[in-house]
Every structure is written in C-alpha cells, then in structure tokens.
C-alpha cells in the first residue's frame, strides 16, 4: 500500500510539474539557420567547375565535391610523391573511378588537368561507344560519366623534373564496360 501511495504521489507531482511547465510562456523555436556551407578552397572549386562544365556540355548533371574523396586523393598523391618517386598510382584495384595526370616542367592548375582529360573527347565516338583509332578516351568518359555523383581531387608538386601529379577520384566509378557515359 505504501508503494502505491508513493507512486500515486510521484505521478501527481509529475503531472503538476508538467502542468506548471506547460502553463509557462515558452519562447518560439529559433528560425532555421540561414548559414550556408563555407565556400570550397579555390583548387577544389576549380576542379569542380571544370568537371561540371564538361558534363553540362553533354547534358550530364553536376558532380558534388566530396571531402572524403579529396582526403583519399591527397593521401595518395603524397604517397606517390614521397614513396614512389612521383610516379603514377595504380588505380585499377580501387573502389573509385580515377583519373591522373603527370606533367613536368610547369605548374599545372586544376583546370589545366581537367582540360587535358576533356581533350580526349575528340577521340570518343558516342555512336559506337568506343575510342577512335588506337587513341585512348577513358579519362574523358570518366569525367562525364552520368552515374558518377561525387568528386575529390588533389595535386602534389614533385621535385623530379619539376613535375605535378594530379589525381581525381569519382564515386561511383565510371567506365563500365558496355555502358555509355551519357
């Protein structure tokens, strides 16, 4: 019986507290935040703009910047620079699509790297979904791959021949055999 009275008193106290609290004037919730996401660093925005320009030219939606993919490419280009004498990375076994560019004798901007990949467009034959002649066009088709949604890129300056190594990752990966890029 004592337990019953204690429980009844506890419920009564709780309901009185709730009534008292609900009787108070409560301030309205703050308005939703109008803060926007901070702007991307200039190189990231340049990579993204150059990719999305090429994609828009063929009617493909824009990519979004992925900080996670950017971190992965940053780790990889630094590894290639520091441990592999700034050589190309093996991207064939990764879970992302990838493009890379190694250029010597000059600094390479993000736009220059993407423009280099997009220049392979002239070798791509959309009608039969192949590269013309013996030329390669896979880096171009990865840039414009319609199912790729995220992008992350990084560059490293290499003392070897004053070179720049650029790597971009795409998620999901493109260049699926038998599928057209757009």
Coordinates of N, CA and C in Angstrom, one line a residue:
X1 N 0.8 -1.2 0.0 CA 0.0 0.0 0.0 C 0.9 1.3 0.0
X2 N 2.0 1.2 0.7 CA 2.9 2.4 0.8 C 3.5 2.6 -0.6
X3 N 3.8 1.5 -1.3 CA 4.4 1.7 -2.7 C 3.3 2.4 -3.6
X4 N 2.1 2.0 -3.4 CA 1.0 2.5 -4.2 C 0.8 4.0 -4.0
X5 N 0.9 4.4 -2.7 CA 0.7 5.8 -2.3 C 1.9 6.6 -2.9
X6 N 3.1 6.1 -2.8 CA 4.3 6.7 -3.2 C 4.2 7.0 -4.8
X7 N 3.8 5.9 -5.5 CA 3.7 6.0 -6.9 C 2.6 7.0 -7.3
X8 N 1.5 7.0 -6.6 CA 0.4 8.0 -6.8 C 0.9 9.4 -6.6
X9 N 1.7 9.6 -5.5 CA 2.2 10.9 -5.2 C 3.2 11.4 -6.3
X10 N 4.0 10.4 -6.7 CA 5.0 10.7 -7.8 C 4.3 11.2 -9.1
X11 N 3.3 10.4 -9.5 CA 2.5 10.8 -10.7 C 1.9 12.1 -10.5
X12 N 1.3 12.4 -9.4 CA 0.6 13.7 -9.1 C 1.6 14.8 -9.2
X13 N 2.8 14.6 -8.6 CA 3.9 15.7 -8.6 C 4.3 15.9 -10.0
X14 N 4.5 14.8 -10.8 CA 5.0 14.9 -12.2 C 3.9 15.6 -13.0
X15 N 2.7 15.3 -12.8 CA 1.6 16.0 -13.6 C 1.5 17.4 -13.2
X16 N 1.7 17.8 -12.0 CA 1.6 19.2 -11.6 C 2.8 19.9 -12.1
X17 N 4.0 19.3 -12.2 CA 5.2 19.9 -12.8 C 4.9 20.1 -14.2
X18 N 4.4 19.2 -14.9 CA 4.1 19.3 -16.3 C 3.1 20.4 -16.6
X19 N 2.1 20.5 -15.7 CA 1.1 21.5 -15.9 C 1.7 22.9 -15.7
X20 N 2.6 23.0 -14.7 CA 3.2 24.2 -14.4 C 4.1 24.6 -15.6
X21 N 4.9 23.7 -16.0 CA 5.8 24.0 -17.2 C 5.0 24.3 -18.4
X22 N 3.9 23.6 -18.7 CA 3.2 23.9 -19.9 C 2.4 25.2 -19.7
X23 N 2.2 25.7 -18.5 CA 1.5 26.9 -18.3 C 2.4 28.1 -18.5
X24 N 3.7 27.9 -18.6 CA 4.6 29.0 -18.8 C 4.6 29.4 -20.2
X25 N 5.0 30.6 -20.4 CA 5.2 31.1 -21.8 C 6.5 30.6 -22.3
X26 N 6.5 29.9 -23.4 CA 7.7 29.4 -23.9 C 8.1 30.1 -25.2
X27 N 9.3 30.5 -25.3 CA 9.8 31.2 -26.5 C 9.7 30.3 -27.7
X28 N 9.3 30.9 -28.8 CA 9.2 30.1 -30.1 C 10.6 29.6 -30.4
X29 N 10.7 28.5 -31.2 CA 12.0 28.0 -31.6 C 12.7 29.0 -32.5
X30 N 14.0 28.9 -32.5 CA 14.7 29.9 -33.3 C 14.5 29.5 -34.8
X31 N 14.5 30.6 -35.7 CA 14.3 30.3 -37.1 C 15.4 29.4 -37.6
X32 N 15.1 28.6 -38.7 CA 16.1 27.8 -39.3 C 17.3 28.6 -39.7
X33 N 18.4 27.9 -39.6 CA 19.7 28.6 -39.9 C 19.8 28.9 -41.3
X34 N 20.2 30.2 -41.6 CA 20.3 30.6 -43.0 C 21.8 30.5 -43.4
X35 N 22.6 30.0 -42.5 CA 24.0 29.9 -42.8 C 24.2 28.9 -43.9
X36 N 25.1 29.3 -44.8 CA 25.4 28.4 -46.0 C 26.7 27.7 -45.6
X37 N 26.9 26.6 -46.4 CA 28.2 25.9 -46.2 C 29.3 26.8 -46.6
X38 N 30.4 26.7 -46.0 CA 31.6 27.5 -46.4 C 32.0 27.2 -47.8
X39 N 32.5 28.3 -48.5 CA 33.0 28.0 -49.8 C 34.1 27.0 -49.9
X40 N 34.2 26.3 -51.0 CA 35.3 25.4 -51.2 C 36.6 26.1 -51.4
X41 N 37.7 25.5 -51.0 CA 39.0 26.1 -51.3 C 39.1 26.3 -52.9
X42 N 39.8 27.3 -53.3 CA 39.9 27.7 -54.7 C 40.3 26.5 -55.6
X43 N 41.3 25.6 -55.3 CA 41.6 24.5 -56.1 C 40.4 23.5 -56.3
X44 N 39.7 23.2 -55.1 CA 38.6 22.3 -55.2 C 37.5 22.9 -56.1
X45 N 37.2 24.2 -55.9 CA 36.2 24.8 -56.8 C 36.6 24.8 -58.2
X46 N 37.9 25.0 -58.5 CA 38.3 24.9 -59.9 C 38.2 23.5 -60.5
X47 N 38.6 22.5 -59.7 CA 38.4 21.1 -60.2 C 36.9 20.9 -60.5
X48 N 36.0 21.3 -59.6 CA 34.6 21.0 -59.7 C 34.0 21.8 -60.9
X49 N 34.4 23.0 -61.0 CA 33.8 23.9 -62.1 C 34.2 23.3 -63.5
X50 N 35.5 22.9 -63.6 CA 36.0 22.4 -64.9 C 35.3 21.0 -65.2
X51 N 35.1 20.2 -64.2 CA 34.4 18.9 -64.5 C 32.9 19.2 -64.9
X52 N 32.3 20.1 -64.1 CA 30.9 20.3 -64.4 C 30.6 21.1 -65.7
X53 N 31.6 21.8 -66.1 CA 31.5 22.5 -67.5 C 31.4 21.4 -68.6
X54 N 32.3 20.4 -68.5 CA 32.4 19.4 -69.5 C 31.1 18.5 -69.4
X55 N 30.6 18.3 -68.2 CA 29.4 17.5 -68.0 C 28.2 18.2 -68.6
X56 N 28.1 19.5 -68.4 CA 27.0 20.3 -68.9 C 27.0 20.3 -70.4
X57 N 28.1 20.2 -71.0 CA 28.2 20.2 -72.5 C 27.6 19.0 -73.1
X58 N 27.5 17.9 -72.4 CA 26.9 16.7 -72.9 C 25.6 16.4 -72.2
X59 N 25.1 17.3 -71.4 CA 23.8 17.1 -70.7 C 23.8 16.3 -69.5
X60 N 24.9 16.2 -68.8 CA 25.0 15.4 -67.6 C 25.0 16.3 -66.4
X61 N 24.3 15.9 -65.3 CA 24.2 16.7 -64.1 C 25.6 16.9 -63.5
X62 N 25.6 17.9 -62.6 CA 26.9 18.2 -62.0 C 27.3 17.2 -60.9
X63 N 28.6 17.2 -60.7 CA 29.2 16.5 -59.6 C 29.2 17.4 -58.3
X64 N 29.3 16.7 -57.2 CA 29.4 17.5 -55.9 C 30.8 17.1 -55.4
X65 N 31.4 18.1 -54.6 CA 32.7 17.9 -54.0 C 32.5 17.0 -52.8
X66 N 33.4 16.0 -52.7 CA 33.4 15.1 -51.6 C 34.7 15.3 -50.8
X67 N 34.6 15.8 -49.5 CA 35.8 16.0 -48.7 C 36.5 14.6 -48.4
X68 N 35.7 13.6 -48.4 CA 36.2 12.2 -48.1 C 37.1 11.8 -49.3
X69 N 36.6 12.0 -50.5 CA 37.4 11.6 -51.7 C 38.6 12.5 -51.9
X70 N 38.4 13.8 -51.5 CA 39.6 14.7 -51.6 C 40.7 14.2 -50.6
X71 N 40.3 13.8 -49.4 CA 41.3 13.3 -48.5 C 42.0 12.1 -49.0
X72 N 41.2 11.1 -49.6 CA 41.8 9.9 -50.2 C 42.8 10.3 -51.3
X73 N 42.4 11.2 -52.2 CA 43.4 11.6 -53.2 C 44.6 12.3 -52.7
X74 N 44.4 13.1 -51.7 CA 45.5 13.8 -51.0 C 46.5 12.8 -50.4
X75 N 46.0 11.8 -49.7 CA 46.9 10.8 -49.2 C 47.6 10.1 -50.3
X76 N 46.9 9.8 -51.4 CA 47.6 9.0 -52.5 C 48.6 9.8 -53.2
X77 N 48.3 11.1 -53.5 CA 49.4 11.9 -54.2 C 50.6 12.1 -53.4
X78 N 50.4 12.3 -52.1 CA 51.5 12.5 -51.2 C 52.3 11.2 -51.1
X79 N 51.7 10.1 -51.0 CA 52.4 8.8 -51.0 C 53.2 8.6 -52.3
X80 N 52.5 8.9 -53.4 CA 53.2 8.7 -54.7 C 54.4 9.7 -54.8
X81 N 54.3 10.9 -54.3 CA 55.4 11.8 -54.3 C 56.5 11.4 -53.3
X82 N 56.1 11.0 -52.1 CA 57.1 10.8 -51.1 C 57.7 9.4 -51.1
X83 N 57.0 8.4 -51.6 CA 57.4 7.0 -51.5 C 57.6 6.3 -52.9
X84 N 57.0 6.9 -53.9 CA 57.1 6.2 -55.2 C 57.8 7.1 -56.3
X85 N 58.6 8.1 -55.8 CA 59.3 8.9 -56.8 C 58.4 9.7 -57.7
X86 N 57.2 10.0 -57.3 CA 56.2 10.8 -58.0 C 55.7 10.1 -59.3
X87 N 55.7 8.8 -59.2 CA 55.2 8.0 -60.4 C 53.7 7.9 -60.3
X88 N 53.1 7.4 -61.4 CA 51.7 7.2 -61.5 C 51.2 6.2 -60.4
X89 N 50.1 6.4 -59.9 CA 49.5 5.4 -58.9 C 48.8 4.3 -59.7
X90 N 48.7 3.1 -59.1 CA 47.9 2.0 -59.7 C 46.4 2.2 -59.2
X91 N 45.6 2.7 -60.1 CA 44.2 3.0 -59.7 C 43.2 1.8 -60.1
X92 N 43.7 0.8 -60.7 CA 42.9 -0.3 -61.2 C 42.1 -1.1 -60.1
X93 N 42.7 -1.2 -58.9 CA 42.1 -2.0 -57.9 C 41.3 -1.2 -56.9
X94 N 41.1 0.1 -57.1 CA 40.4 0.9 -56.1 C 38.9 0.8 -56.3
X95 N 38.2 1.3 -55.3 CA 36.7 1.2 -55.3 C 36.1 2.5 -56.0
X96 N 37.0 3.4 -56.4 CA 36.5 4.6 -57.0 C 37.0 4.7 -58.4
X97 N 36.3 5.5 -59.3 CA 36.9 5.8 -60.6 C 38.0 6.7 -60.4
X98 N 39.0 6.8 -61.3 CA 40.1 7.7 -61.1 C 40.7 8.1 -62.4
X99 N 41.2 9.4 -62.3 CA 42.0 9.9 -63.4 C 43.2 10.5 -62.8
X100 N 44.3 10.5 -63.5 CA 45.6 11.1 -63.0 C 46.3 11.7 -64.2
X101 N 47.1 12.7 -63.8 CA 47.9 13.4 -64.8 C 49.3 13.7 -64.2
X102 N 50.3 13.4 -64.9 CA 51.7 13.8 -64.5 C 52.2 14.7 -65.6
X103 N 52.6 15.9 -65.2 CA 53.2 16.9 -66.1 C 54.4 17.4 -65.5
X104 N 55.4 17.6 -66.4 CA 56.7 18.1 -66.0 C 57.0 19.5 -66.6
X105 N 57.9 20.2 -65.9 CA 58.4 21.4 -66.4 C 57.5 22.6 -66.2
X106 N 56.4 22.4 -65.5 CA 55.5 23.6 -65.3 C 54.5 23.3 -64.2
X107 N 54.0 24.3 -63.6 CA 52.9 24.1 -62.6 C 51.6 23.9 -63.4
X108 N 50.8 22.9 -62.9 CA 49.6 22.6 -63.5 C 48.4 23.0 -62.6
X109 N 47.5 23.8 -63.1 CA 46.4 24.2 -62.3 C 45.3 23.1 -62.4
X110 N 44.4 23.1 -61.5 CA 43.3 22.1 -61.6 C 42.6 22.2 -63.0
X111 N 42.3 23.4 -63.4 CA 41.6 23.5 -64.7 C 42.4 22.9 -65.8
X112 N 43.7 23.1 -65.8 CA 44.6 22.6 -66.9 C 44.5 21.0 -66.9
X113 N 44.5 20.4 -65.7 CA 44.5 19.0 -65.6 C 43.2 18.4 -66.2
X114 N 42.1 19.0 -65.8 CA 40.8 18.6 -66.3 C 40.6 18.9 -67.8
X115 N 41.1 20.0 -68.2 CA 41.1 20.3 -69.7 C 41.9 19.3 -70.5
X116 N 43.0 18.8 -69.9 CA 43.8 17.8 -70.6 C 43.0 16.5 -70.7
X117 N 42.2 16.1 -69.7 CA 41.4 14.9 -69.8 C 40.2 15.1 -70.7
X118 N 39.6 16.2 -70.7 CA 38.5 16.5 -71.6 C 38.9 16.6 -73.0
X119 N 40.2 16.9 -73.3 CA 40.7 17.0 -74.7 C 40.6 15.6 -75.4
X120 N 40.5 14.6 -74.6 CA 40.3 13.2 -75.3 C 38.9 13.1 -75.9
X121 N 38.0 14.0 -75.7 CA 36.7 14.0 -76.2 C 36.7 13.8 -77.7
X122 N 37.7 14.3 -78.4 CA 37.8 14.2 -79.8 C 38.1 12.8 -80.3
X123 N 38.5 11.9 -79.4 CA 38.7 10.5 -79.7 C 37.6 9.6 -79.4
X124 N 36.5 10.2 -78.7 CA 35.4 9.4 -78.3 C 34.3 9.4 -79.4
X125 N 33.9 8.2 -79.8 CA 32.8 8.0 -80.7 C 31.5 7.6 -79.9
X126 N 30.6 8.5 -79.7 CA 29.4 8.1 -78.9 C 28.5 7.1 -79.6
X127 N 28.4 7.1 -81.0 CA 27.5 6.2 -81.7 C 27.9 4.7 -81.4
X128 N 29.2 4.4 -81.4 CA 29.5 3.0 -81.1 C 30.3 2.9 -79.8
X129 N 30.2 3.9 -78.9 CA 30.7 3.9 -77.6 C 32.2 3.4 -77.5
X130 N 33.0 4.0 -78.3 CA 34.4 3.5 -78.4 C 35.3 4.7 -78.7
X131 N 36.6 4.4 -78.5 CA 37.6 5.4 -78.8 C 38.1 5.1 -80.3
X132 N 38.2 6.2 -81.1 CA 38.6 6.1 -82.5 C 40.0 5.7 -82.6
X133 N 40.3 4.9 -83.6 CA 41.7 4.5 -83.9 C 42.3 3.8 -82.7
X134 N 43.5 4.1 -82.5 CA 44.2 3.4 -81.3 C 44.3 4.4 -80.2
X135 N 43.6 5.5 -80.3 CA 43.6 6.5 -79.2 C 42.8 6.1 -78.0
X136 N 43.2 6.7 -76.9 CA 42.5 6.5 -75.6 C 41.6 7.6 -75.3
X137 N 40.4 7.3 -74.7 CA 39.5 8.3 -74.3 C 38.8 8.0 -73.0
X138 N 39.4 7.1 -72.2 CA 38.8 6.7 -70.9 C 38.8 7.8 -69.9
X139 N 39.8 8.6 -69.9 CA 39.8 9.7 -68.9 C 38.7 10.7 -69.1
X140 N 38.4 11.0 -70.4 CA 37.3 11.8 -70.8 C 36.0 11.2 -70.4
X141 N 35.7 9.9 -70.7 CA 34.5 9.3 -70.4 C 34.3 9.3 -68.8
X142 N 35.3 9.1 -68.1 CA 35.2 9.2 -66.6 C 34.7 10.6 -66.2
X143 N 35.3 11.6 -66.7 CA 34.9 13.0 -66.4 C 33.4 13.2 -66.5
X144 N 32.8 12.7 -67.7 CA 31.4 12.9 -68.0 C 30.5 11.7 -67.6
X145 N 31.0 10.7 -66.9 CA 30.2 9.6 -66.6 C 28.9 10.0 -65.8
X146 N 27.7 9.7 -66.4 CA 26.5 10.3 -65.8 C 26.2 9.7 -64.4
X147 N 26.6 8.5 -64.1 CA 26.3 7.9 -62.8 C 27.3 8.3 -61.7
X148 N 28.4 8.9 -62.1 CA 29.3 9.4 -61.0 C 28.7 10.7 -60.4
X149 N 28.7 10.7 -59.1 CA 28.0 11.9 -58.4 C 28.9 12.7 -57.6
X150 N 30.0 12.1 -57.2 CA 30.9 12.8 -56.3 C 32.4 12.9 -56.8
X151 N 33.1 13.9 -56.5 CA 34.4 14.2 -57.0 C 35.3 14.6 -55.8
X152 N 36.5 14.1 -55.8 CA 37.6 14.6 -54.9 C 38.9 14.5 -55.6
X153 N 39.7 15.6 -55.5 CA 40.9 15.7 -56.3 C 42.0 16.3 -55.4
X154 N 43.3 16.0 -55.8 CA 44.4 16.6 -55.1 C 45.6 16.6 -56.1
X155 N 46.5 17.5 -55.7 CA 47.8 17.6 -56.5 C 49.0 17.6 -55.6
X156 N 50.1 17.2 -56.1 CA 51.4 17.2 -55.4 C 52.4 17.8 -56.4
X157 N 53.2 18.7 -55.9 CA 54.4 19.1 -56.6 C 55.5 18.2 -56.3
X158 N 56.2 17.8 -57.4 CA 57.3 16.8 -57.3 C 58.6 17.4 -57.7
X159 N 59.7 17.2 -57.0 CA 61.0 17.7 -57.3 C 61.5 17.1 -58.6
X160 N 61.1 15.8 -58.8 CA 61.5 15.1 -60.0 C 61.0 15.8 -61.3
X161 N 61.9 16.4 -62.0 CA 61.7 17.1 -63.2 C 60.7 18.3 -63.0
X162 N 60.6 18.8 -61.9 CA 59.6 19.9 -61.6 C 58.2 19.5 -62.0
X163 N 57.8 18.4 -61.6 CA 56.5 17.8 -62.1 C 55.4 18.1 -61.1
X164 N 54.2 17.9 -61.6 CA 53.0 18.0 -60.8 C 52.2 16.7 -61.1
X165 N 51.8 16.0 -60.0 CA 50.9 14.9 -60.1 C 49.5 15.2 -59.6
X166 N 48.5 15.0 -60.5 CA 47.1 15.3 -60.2 C 46.4 14.0 -60.2
X167 N 45.5 13.8 -59.2 CA 44.7 12.6 -59.1 C 43.3 13.1 -58.7
X168 N 42.3 12.5 -59.4 CA 40.9 12.7 -59.0 C 40.2 11.4 -58.9
X169 N 39.3 11.3 -57.9 CA 38.5 10.1 -57.7 C 37.0 10.5 -57.9
X170 N 36.3 9.5 -58.4 CA 34.9 9.6 -58.8 C 34.1 8.5 -58.1
X171 N 33.0 8.9 -57.5 CA 32.1 7.9 -56.9 C 30.7 8.1 -57.3
X172 N 30.0 7.1 -57.8 CA 30.5 5.8 -58.1 C 31.4 5.8 -59.3
X173 N 32.2 4.8 -59.5 CA 33.2 4.8 -60.6 C 32.4 4.7 -62.0
X174 N 33.1 5.2 -63.0 CA 32.5 5.1 -64.3 C 33.3 4.1 -65.2
X175 N 33.1 4.3 -66.5 CA 33.7 3.4 -67.5 C 33.4 1.9 -67.3
X176 N 32.1 1.7 -67.1 CA 31.6 0.3 -67.0 C 31.5 -0.2 -68.4
X177 N 32.1 -1.3 -68.7 CA 32.1 -1.9 -70.0 C 30.6 -2.2 -70.5
X178 N 30.4 -1.8 -71.7 CA 29.0 -2.0 -72.3 C 28.1 -0.8 -72.0
X179 N 28.4 0.1 -71.1 CA 27.5 1.3 -70.9 C 28.1 2.5 -71.5
X180 N 27.2 3.4 -72.0 CA 27.7 4.7 -72.5 C 27.8 5.6 -71.3
X181 N 28.7 6.6 -71.4 CA 28.9 7.5 -70.3 C 27.7 8.5 -70.1
X182 N 27.0 8.8 -71.1 CA 25.8 9.7 -71.0 C 24.8 9.4 -72.0

